[in-house]
PDB file of C-alpha atoms and ligand atoms in Angstrom:
ATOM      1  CA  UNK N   1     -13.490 -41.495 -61.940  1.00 70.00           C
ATOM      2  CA  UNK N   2     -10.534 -43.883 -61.778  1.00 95.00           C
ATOM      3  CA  UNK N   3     -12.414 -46.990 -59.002  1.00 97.00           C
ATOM      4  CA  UNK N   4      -9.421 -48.828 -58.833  1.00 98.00           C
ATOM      5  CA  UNK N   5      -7.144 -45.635 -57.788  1.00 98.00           C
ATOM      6  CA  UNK N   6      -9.921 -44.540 -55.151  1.00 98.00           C
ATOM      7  CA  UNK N   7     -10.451 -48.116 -53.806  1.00 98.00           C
ATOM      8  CA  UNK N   8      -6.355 -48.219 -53.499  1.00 98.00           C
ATOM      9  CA  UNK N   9      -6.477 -44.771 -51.454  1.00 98.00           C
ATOM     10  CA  UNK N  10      -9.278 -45.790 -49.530  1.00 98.00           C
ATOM     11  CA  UNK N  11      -7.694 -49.067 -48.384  1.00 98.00           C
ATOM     12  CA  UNK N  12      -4.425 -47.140 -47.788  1.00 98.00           C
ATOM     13  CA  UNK N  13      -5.543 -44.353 -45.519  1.00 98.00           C
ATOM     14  CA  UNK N  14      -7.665 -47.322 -43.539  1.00 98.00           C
ATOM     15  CA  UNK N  15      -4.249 -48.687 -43.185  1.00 98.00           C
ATOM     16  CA  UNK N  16      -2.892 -45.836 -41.725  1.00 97.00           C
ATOM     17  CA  UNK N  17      -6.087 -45.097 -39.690  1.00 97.00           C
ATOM     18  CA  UNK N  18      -5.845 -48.394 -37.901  1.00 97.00           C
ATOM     19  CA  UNK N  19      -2.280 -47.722 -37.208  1.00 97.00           C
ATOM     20  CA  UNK N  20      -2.719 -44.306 -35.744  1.00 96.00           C
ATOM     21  CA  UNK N  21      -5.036 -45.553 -33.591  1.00 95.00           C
ATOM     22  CA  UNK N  22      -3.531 -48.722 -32.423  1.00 96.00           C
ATOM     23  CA  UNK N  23      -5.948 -51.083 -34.274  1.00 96.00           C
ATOM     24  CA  UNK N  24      -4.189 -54.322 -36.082  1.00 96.00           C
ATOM     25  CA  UNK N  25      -3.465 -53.714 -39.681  1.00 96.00           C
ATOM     26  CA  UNK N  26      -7.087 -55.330 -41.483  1.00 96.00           C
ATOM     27  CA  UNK N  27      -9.361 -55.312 -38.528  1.00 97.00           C
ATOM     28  CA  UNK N  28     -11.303 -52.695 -40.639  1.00 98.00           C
ATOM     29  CA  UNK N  29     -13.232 -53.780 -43.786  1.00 98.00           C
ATOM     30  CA  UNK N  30     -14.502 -51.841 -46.618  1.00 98.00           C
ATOM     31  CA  UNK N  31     -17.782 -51.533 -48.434  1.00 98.00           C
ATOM     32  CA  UNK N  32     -18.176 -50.103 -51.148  1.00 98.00           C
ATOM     33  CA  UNK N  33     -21.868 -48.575 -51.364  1.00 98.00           C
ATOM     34  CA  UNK N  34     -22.981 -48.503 -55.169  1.00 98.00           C
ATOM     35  CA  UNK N  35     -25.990 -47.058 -54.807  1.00 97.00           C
ATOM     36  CA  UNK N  36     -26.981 -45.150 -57.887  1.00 97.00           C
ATOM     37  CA  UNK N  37     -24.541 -46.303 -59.824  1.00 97.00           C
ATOM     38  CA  UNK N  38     -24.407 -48.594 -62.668  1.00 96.00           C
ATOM     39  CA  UNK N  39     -23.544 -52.281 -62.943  1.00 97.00           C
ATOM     40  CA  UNK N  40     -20.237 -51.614 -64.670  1.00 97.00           C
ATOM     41  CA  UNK N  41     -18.787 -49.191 -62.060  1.00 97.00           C
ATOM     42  CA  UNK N  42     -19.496 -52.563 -59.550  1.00 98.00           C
ATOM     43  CA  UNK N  43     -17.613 -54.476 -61.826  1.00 98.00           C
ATOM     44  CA  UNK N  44     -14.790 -52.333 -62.441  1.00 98.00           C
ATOM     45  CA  UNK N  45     -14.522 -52.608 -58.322  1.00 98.00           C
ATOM     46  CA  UNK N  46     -14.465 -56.297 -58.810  1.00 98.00           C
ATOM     47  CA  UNK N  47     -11.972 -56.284 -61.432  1.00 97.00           C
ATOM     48  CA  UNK N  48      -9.614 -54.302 -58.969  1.00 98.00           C
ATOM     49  CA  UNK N  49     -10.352 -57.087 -56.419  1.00 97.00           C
ATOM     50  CA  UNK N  50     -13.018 -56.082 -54.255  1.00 98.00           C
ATOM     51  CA  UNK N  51     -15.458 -58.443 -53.422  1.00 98.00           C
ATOM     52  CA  UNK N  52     -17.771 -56.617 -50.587  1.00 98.00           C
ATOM     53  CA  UNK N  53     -20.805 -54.261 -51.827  1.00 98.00           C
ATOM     54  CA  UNK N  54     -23.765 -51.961 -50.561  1.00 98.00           C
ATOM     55  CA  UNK N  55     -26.797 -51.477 -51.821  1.00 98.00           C
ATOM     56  CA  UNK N  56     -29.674 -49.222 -50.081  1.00 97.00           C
ATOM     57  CA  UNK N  57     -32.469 -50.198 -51.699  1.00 98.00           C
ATOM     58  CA  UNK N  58     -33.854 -53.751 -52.521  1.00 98.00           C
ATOM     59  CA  UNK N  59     -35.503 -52.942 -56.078  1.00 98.00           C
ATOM     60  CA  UNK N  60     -31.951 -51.484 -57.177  1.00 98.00           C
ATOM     61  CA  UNK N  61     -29.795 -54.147 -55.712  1.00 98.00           C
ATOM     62  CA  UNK N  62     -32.055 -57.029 -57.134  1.00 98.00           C
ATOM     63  CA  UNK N  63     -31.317 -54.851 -60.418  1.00 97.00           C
ATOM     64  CA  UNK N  64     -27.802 -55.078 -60.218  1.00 97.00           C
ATOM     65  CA  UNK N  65     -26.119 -57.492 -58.140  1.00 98.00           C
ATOM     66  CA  UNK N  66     -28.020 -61.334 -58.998  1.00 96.00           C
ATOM     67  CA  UNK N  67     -26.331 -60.959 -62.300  1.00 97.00           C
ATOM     68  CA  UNK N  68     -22.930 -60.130 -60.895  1.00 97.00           C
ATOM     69  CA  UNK N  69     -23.247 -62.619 -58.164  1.00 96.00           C
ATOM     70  CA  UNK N  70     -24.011 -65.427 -61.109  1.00 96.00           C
ATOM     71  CA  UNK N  71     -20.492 -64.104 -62.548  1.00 96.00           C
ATOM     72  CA  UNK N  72     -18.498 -63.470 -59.837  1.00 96.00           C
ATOM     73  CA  UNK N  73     -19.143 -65.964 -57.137  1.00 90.00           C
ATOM     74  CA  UNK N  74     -16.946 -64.672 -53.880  1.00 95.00           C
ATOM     75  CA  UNK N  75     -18.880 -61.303 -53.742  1.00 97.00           C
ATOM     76  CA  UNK N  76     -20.774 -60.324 -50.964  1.00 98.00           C
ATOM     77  CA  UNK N  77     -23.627 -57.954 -50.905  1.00 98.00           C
ATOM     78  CA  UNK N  78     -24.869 -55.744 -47.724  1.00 98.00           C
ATOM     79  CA  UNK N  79     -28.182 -53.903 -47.911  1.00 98.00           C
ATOM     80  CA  UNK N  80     -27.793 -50.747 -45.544  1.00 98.00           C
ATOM     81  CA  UNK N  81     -30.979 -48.979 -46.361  1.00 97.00           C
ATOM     82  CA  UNK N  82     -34.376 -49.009 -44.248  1.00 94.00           C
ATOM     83  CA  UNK N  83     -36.465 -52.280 -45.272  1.00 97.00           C
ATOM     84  CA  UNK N  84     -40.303 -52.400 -45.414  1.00 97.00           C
ATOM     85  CA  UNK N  85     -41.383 -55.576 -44.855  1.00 98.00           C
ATOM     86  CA  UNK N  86     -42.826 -56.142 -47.905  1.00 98.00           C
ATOM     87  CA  UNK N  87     -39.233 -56.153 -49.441  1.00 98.00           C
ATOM     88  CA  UNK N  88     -37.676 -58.768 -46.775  1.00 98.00           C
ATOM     89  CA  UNK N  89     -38.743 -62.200 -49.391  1.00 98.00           C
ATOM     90  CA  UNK N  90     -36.525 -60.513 -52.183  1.00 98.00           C
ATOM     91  CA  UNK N  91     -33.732 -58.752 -49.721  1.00 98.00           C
ATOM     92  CA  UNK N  92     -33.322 -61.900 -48.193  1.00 98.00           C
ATOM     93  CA  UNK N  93     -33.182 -64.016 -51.894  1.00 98.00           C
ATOM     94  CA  UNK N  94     -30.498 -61.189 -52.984  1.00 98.00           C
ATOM     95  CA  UNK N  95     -28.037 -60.223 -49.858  1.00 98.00           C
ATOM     96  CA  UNK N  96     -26.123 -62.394 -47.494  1.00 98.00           C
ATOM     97  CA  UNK N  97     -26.191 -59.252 -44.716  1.00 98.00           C
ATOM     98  CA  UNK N  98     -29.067 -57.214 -43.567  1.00 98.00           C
ATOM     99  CA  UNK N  99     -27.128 -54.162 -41.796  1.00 98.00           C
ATOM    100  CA  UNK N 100     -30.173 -52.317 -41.258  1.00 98.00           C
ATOM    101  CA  UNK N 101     -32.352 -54.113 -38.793  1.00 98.00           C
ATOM    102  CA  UNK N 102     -34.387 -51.447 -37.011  1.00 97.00           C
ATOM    103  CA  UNK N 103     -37.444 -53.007 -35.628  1.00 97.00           C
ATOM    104  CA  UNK N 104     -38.286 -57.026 -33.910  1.00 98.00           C
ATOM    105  CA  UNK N 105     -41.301 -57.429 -36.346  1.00 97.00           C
ATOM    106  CA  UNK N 106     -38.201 -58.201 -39.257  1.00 98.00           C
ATOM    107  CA  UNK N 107     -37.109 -61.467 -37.813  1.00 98.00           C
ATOM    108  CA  UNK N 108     -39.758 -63.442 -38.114  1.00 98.00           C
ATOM    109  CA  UNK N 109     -40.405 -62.741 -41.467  1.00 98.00           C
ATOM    110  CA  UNK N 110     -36.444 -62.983 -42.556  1.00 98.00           C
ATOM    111  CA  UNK N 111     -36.449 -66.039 -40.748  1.00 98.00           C
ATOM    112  CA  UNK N 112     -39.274 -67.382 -42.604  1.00 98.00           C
ATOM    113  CA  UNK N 113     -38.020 -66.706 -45.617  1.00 98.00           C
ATOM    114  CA  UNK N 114     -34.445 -67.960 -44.874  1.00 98.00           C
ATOM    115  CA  UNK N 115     -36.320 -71.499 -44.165  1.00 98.00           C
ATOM    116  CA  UNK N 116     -38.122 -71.436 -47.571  1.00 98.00           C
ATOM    117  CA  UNK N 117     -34.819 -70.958 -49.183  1.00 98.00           C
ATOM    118  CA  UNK N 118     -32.429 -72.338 -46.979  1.00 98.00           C
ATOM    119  CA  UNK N 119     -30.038 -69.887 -46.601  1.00 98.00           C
ATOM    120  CA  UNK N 120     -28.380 -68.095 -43.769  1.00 98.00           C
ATOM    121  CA  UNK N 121     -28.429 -64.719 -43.122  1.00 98.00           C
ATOM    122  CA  UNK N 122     -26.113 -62.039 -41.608  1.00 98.00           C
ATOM    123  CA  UNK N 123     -27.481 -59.247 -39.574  1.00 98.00           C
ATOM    124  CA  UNK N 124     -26.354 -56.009 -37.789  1.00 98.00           C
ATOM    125  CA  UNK N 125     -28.720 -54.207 -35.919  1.00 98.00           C
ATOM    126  CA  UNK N 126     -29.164 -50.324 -36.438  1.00 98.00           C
ATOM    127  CA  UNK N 127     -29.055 -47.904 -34.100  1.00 98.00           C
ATOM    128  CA  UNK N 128     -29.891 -44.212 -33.498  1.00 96.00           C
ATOM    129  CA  UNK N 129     -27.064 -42.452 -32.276  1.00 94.00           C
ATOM    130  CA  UNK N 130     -27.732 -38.845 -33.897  1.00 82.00           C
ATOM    131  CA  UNK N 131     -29.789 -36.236 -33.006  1.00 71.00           C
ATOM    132  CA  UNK N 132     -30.150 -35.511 -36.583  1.00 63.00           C
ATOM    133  CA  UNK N 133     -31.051 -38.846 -38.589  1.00 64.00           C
ATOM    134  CA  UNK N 134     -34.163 -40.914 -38.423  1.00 76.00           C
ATOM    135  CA  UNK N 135     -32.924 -44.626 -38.767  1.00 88.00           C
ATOM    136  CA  UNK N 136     -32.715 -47.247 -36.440  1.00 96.00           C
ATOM    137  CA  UNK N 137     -33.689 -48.325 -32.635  1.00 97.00           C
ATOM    138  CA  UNK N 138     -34.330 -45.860 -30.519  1.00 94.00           C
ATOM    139  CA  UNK N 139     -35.820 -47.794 -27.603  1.00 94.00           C
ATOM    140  CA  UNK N 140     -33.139 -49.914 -25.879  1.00 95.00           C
ATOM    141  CA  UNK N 141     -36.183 -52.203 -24.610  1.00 97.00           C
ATOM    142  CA  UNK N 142     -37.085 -53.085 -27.961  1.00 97.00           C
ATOM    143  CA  UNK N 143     -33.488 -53.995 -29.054  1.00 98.00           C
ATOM    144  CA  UNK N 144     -32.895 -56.290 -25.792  1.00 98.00           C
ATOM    145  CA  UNK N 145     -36.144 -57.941 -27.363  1.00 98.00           C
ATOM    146  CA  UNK N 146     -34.453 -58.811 -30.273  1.00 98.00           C
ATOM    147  CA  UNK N 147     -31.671 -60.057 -28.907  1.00 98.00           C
ATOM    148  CA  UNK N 148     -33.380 -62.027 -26.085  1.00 98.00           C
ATOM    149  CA  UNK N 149     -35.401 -63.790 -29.437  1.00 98.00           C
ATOM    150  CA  UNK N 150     -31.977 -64.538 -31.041  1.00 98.00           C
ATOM    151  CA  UNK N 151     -30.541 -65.933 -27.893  1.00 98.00           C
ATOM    152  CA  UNK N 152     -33.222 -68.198 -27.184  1.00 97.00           C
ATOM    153  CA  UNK N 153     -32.558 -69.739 -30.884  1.00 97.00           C
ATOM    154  CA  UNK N 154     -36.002 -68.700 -32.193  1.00 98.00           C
ATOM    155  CA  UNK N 155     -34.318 -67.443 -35.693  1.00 98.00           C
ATOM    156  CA  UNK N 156     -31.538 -70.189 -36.580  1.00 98.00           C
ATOM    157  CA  UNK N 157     -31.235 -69.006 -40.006  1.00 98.00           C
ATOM    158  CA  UNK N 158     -30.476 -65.064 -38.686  1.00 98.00           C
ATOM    159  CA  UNK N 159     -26.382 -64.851 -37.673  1.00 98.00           C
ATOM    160  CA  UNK N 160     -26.267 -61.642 -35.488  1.00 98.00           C
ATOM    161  CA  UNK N 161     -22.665 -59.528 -36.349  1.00 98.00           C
ATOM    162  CA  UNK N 162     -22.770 -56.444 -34.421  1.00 98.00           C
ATOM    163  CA  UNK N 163     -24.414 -53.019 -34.447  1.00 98.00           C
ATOM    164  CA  UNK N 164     -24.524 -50.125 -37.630  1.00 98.00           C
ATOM    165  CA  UNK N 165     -25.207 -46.532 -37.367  1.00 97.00           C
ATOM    166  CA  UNK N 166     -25.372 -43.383 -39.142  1.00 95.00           C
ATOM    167  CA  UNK N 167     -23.899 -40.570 -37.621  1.00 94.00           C
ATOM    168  CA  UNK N 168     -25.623 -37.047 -37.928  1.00 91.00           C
ATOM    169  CA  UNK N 169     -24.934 -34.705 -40.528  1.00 89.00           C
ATOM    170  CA  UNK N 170     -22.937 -32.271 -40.059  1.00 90.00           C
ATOM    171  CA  UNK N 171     -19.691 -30.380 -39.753  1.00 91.00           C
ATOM    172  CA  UNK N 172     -19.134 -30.807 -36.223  1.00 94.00           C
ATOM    173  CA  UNK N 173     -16.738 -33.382 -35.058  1.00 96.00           C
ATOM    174  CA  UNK N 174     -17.512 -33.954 -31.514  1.00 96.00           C
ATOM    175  CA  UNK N 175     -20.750 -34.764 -32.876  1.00 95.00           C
ATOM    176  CA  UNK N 176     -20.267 -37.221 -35.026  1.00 96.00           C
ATOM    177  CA  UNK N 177     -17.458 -39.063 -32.726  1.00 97.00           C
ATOM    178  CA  UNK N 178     -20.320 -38.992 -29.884  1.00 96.00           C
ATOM    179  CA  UNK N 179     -22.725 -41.101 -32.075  1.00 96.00           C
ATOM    180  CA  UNK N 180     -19.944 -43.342 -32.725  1.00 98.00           C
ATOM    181  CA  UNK N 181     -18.346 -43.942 -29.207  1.00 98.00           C
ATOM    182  CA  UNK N 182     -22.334 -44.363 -27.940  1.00 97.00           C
ATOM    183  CA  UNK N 183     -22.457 -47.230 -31.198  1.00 98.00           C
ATOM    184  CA  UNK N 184     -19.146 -48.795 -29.131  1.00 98.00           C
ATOM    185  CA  UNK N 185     -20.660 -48.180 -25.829  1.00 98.00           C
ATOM    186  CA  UNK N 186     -23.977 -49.966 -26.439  1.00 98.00           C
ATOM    187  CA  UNK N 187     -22.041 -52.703 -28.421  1.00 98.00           C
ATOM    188  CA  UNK N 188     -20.121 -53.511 -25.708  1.00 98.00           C
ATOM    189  CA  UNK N 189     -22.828 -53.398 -23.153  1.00 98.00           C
ATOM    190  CA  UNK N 190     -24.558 -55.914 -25.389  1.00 98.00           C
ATOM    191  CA  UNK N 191     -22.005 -58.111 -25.854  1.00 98.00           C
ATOM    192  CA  UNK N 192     -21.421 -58.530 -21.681  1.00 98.00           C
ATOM    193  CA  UNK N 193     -25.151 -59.333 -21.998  1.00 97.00           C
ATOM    194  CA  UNK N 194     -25.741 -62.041 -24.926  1.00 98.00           C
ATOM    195  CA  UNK N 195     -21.425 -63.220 -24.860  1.00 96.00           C
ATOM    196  CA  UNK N 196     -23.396 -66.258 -26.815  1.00 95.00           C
ATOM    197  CA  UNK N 197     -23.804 -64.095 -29.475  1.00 98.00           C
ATOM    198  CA  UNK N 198     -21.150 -62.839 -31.833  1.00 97.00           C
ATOM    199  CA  UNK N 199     -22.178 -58.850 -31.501  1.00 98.00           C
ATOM    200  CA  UNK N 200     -18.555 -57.576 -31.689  1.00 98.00           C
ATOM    201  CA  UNK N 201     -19.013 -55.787 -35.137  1.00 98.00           C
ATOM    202  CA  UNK N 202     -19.738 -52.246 -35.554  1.00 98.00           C
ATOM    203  CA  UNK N 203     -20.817 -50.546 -39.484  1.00 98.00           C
ATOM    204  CA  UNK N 204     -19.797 -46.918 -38.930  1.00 98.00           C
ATOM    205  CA  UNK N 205     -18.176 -44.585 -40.921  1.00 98.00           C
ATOM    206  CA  UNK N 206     -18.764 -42.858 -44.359  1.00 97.00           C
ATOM    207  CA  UNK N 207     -16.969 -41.286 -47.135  1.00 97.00           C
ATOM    208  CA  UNK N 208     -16.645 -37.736 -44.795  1.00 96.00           C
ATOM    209  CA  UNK N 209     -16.403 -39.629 -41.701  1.00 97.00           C
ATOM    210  CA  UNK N 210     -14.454 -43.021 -41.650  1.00 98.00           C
ATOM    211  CA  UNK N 211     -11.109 -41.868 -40.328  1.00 97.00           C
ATOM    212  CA  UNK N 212     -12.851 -40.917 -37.155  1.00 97.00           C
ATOM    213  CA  UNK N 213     -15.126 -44.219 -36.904  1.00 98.00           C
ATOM    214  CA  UNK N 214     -12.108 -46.259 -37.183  1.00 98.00           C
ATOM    215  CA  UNK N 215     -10.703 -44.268 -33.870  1.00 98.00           C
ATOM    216  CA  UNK N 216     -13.126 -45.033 -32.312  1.00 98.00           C
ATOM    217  CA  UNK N 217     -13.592 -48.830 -32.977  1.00 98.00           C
ATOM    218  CA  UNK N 218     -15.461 -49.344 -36.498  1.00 98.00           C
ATOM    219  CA  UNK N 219     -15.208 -52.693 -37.885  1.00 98.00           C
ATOM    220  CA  UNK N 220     -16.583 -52.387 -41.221  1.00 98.00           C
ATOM    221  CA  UNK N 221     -16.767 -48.727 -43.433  1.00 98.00           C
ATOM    222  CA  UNK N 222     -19.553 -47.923 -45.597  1.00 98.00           C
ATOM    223  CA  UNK N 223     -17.974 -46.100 -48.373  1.00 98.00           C
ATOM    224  CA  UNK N 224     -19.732 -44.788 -51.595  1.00 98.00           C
ATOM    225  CA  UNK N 225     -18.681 -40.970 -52.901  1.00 97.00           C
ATOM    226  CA  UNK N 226     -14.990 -41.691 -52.195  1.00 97.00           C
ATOM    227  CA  UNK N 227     -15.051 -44.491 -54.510  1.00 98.00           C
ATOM    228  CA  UNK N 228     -17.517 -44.411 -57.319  1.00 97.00           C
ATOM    229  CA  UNK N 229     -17.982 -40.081 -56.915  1.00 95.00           C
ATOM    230  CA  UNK N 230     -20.908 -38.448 -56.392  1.00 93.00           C
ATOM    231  CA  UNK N 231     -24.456 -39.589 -56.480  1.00 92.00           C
ATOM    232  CA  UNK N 232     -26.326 -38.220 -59.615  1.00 83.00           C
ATOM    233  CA  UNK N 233     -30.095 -38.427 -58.114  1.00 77.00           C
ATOM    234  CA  UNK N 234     -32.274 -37.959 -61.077  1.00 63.00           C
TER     235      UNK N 234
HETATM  236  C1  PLP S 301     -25.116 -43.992 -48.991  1.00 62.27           C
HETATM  237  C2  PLP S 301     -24.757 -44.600 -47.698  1.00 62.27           C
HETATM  238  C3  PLP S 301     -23.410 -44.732 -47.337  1.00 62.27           C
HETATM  239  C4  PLP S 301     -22.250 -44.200 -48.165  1.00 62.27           C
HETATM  240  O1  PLP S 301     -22.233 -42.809 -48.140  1.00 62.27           O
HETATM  241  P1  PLP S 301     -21.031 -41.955 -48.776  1.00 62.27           P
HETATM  242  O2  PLP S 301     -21.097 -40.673 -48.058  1.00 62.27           O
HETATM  243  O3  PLP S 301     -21.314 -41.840 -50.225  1.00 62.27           O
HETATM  244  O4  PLP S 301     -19.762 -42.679 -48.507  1.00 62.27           O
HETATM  245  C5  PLP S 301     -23.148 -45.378 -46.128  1.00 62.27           C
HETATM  246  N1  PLP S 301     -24.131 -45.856 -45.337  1.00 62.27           N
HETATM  247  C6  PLP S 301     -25.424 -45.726 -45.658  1.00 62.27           C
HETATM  248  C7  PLP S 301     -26.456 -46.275 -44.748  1.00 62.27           C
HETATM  249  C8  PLP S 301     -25.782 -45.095 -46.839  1.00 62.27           C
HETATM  250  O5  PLP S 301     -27.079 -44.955 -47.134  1.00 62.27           O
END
């Protein structure tokens, strides 16, 4: 597994996604999701000059990434996987994004924690697009909650970016671009809504699915097989 090679075809087919679709050249970021692998493939990523990282789970990350951060002090780490509350004290110590926001009862206790340690933290809220995949909001009522919180300034430590989603597995196209244009759709509903609130992000797009995220608006790719090669589970 060569990182540096993927991360330099990664970055250039983004480039020539955005241009195909008549986005500006860099309005799509990369992250590179290390999940399940070691310290040193993160590092070789950071010696070919990325900076921007996901991690799934909290006990992993904290394993991995306070070290590095010590070390390397422009990196920046998103935590993408499903959070139990209990694990919010030490995401919030470790990350400086929470992508995976799926229920209200979060904020307080992210915001609590953010006070104790006074630090700021990024959030995108996640949202169930697919028929297939279990994550995020499913009730629109309980998102506009959320939101309604964050615009009357009860969480000043919690910067709202935008919106993430996973899109359902499977071979069929249409399918997966329908998850992401409804991601788009409810963004920009949401943004008419709260325009005090910077919402204009949107985390979609995976190793087998990017090229077709970035068509249809991603902002930021979540991208872990194509760069570090496959997951070895045991
Ligand atoms: C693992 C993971 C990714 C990256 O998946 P790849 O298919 O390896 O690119 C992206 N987003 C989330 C939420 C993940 O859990």
């Amino acid at each position: 597994m060569n990182i540096e090679e993927n991360l330099n075809n990664i970055k250039k087919e983004i480039n020539i996604a955005e241009e195909k679709s008549g986005r500006k050249a860099g309005s799509v970021k990369l992250l590179a999701v290390s999940k399940f692998h070691p310290q040193e493939s993160v590092i070789e990523a950071i010696k070919a000059g990325h900076f921007l990282f996901g991690e799934n789970r909290v006990q992993e990350a904290n394993s991995k990434f306070p070290q590095i951060k010590e070390e390397y002090k422009n990196i920046s780490l998103h935590l993408i996987g499903s959070l139990q509350s209990n694990k919010v004290n030490k995401a919030v110590e470790i990350a400086d994004c929470i992508e995976s926001i799926d229920r209200c009862e979060l904020l307080p206790k992210i915001e609590n924690q953010c006070c104790k340690l006074n630090k700021n933290i990024k959030i995108f809220f996640e949202i169930h697009t697919g028929e297939e995949s279990k994550s995020g909001f499913t009730d629109k009522g309980q998102l506009i909650k959320c939101l309604d919180s964050l615009a009357n300034n009860e969480y000043p430590h919690i910067i709202p970016q935008g919106f993430m989603t996973m899109a359902p597995f499977t071979q069929d196209e249409k399918l997966i671009r329908k998850s992401f244009i409804s991601l788009r759709e409810l963004s920009e509903d949401m943004q008419k809504n709260y325009s005090h609130l910077k919402l204009d992000e949107l985390s979609m797009g995976m190793s087998g699915d990017y090229k077709i995220a970035i068509e249809e608006g991603s902002t930021i790719v979540r991208i872990g097989t194509a760069i570090f090669g496959e997951r070895n589970y045991n």
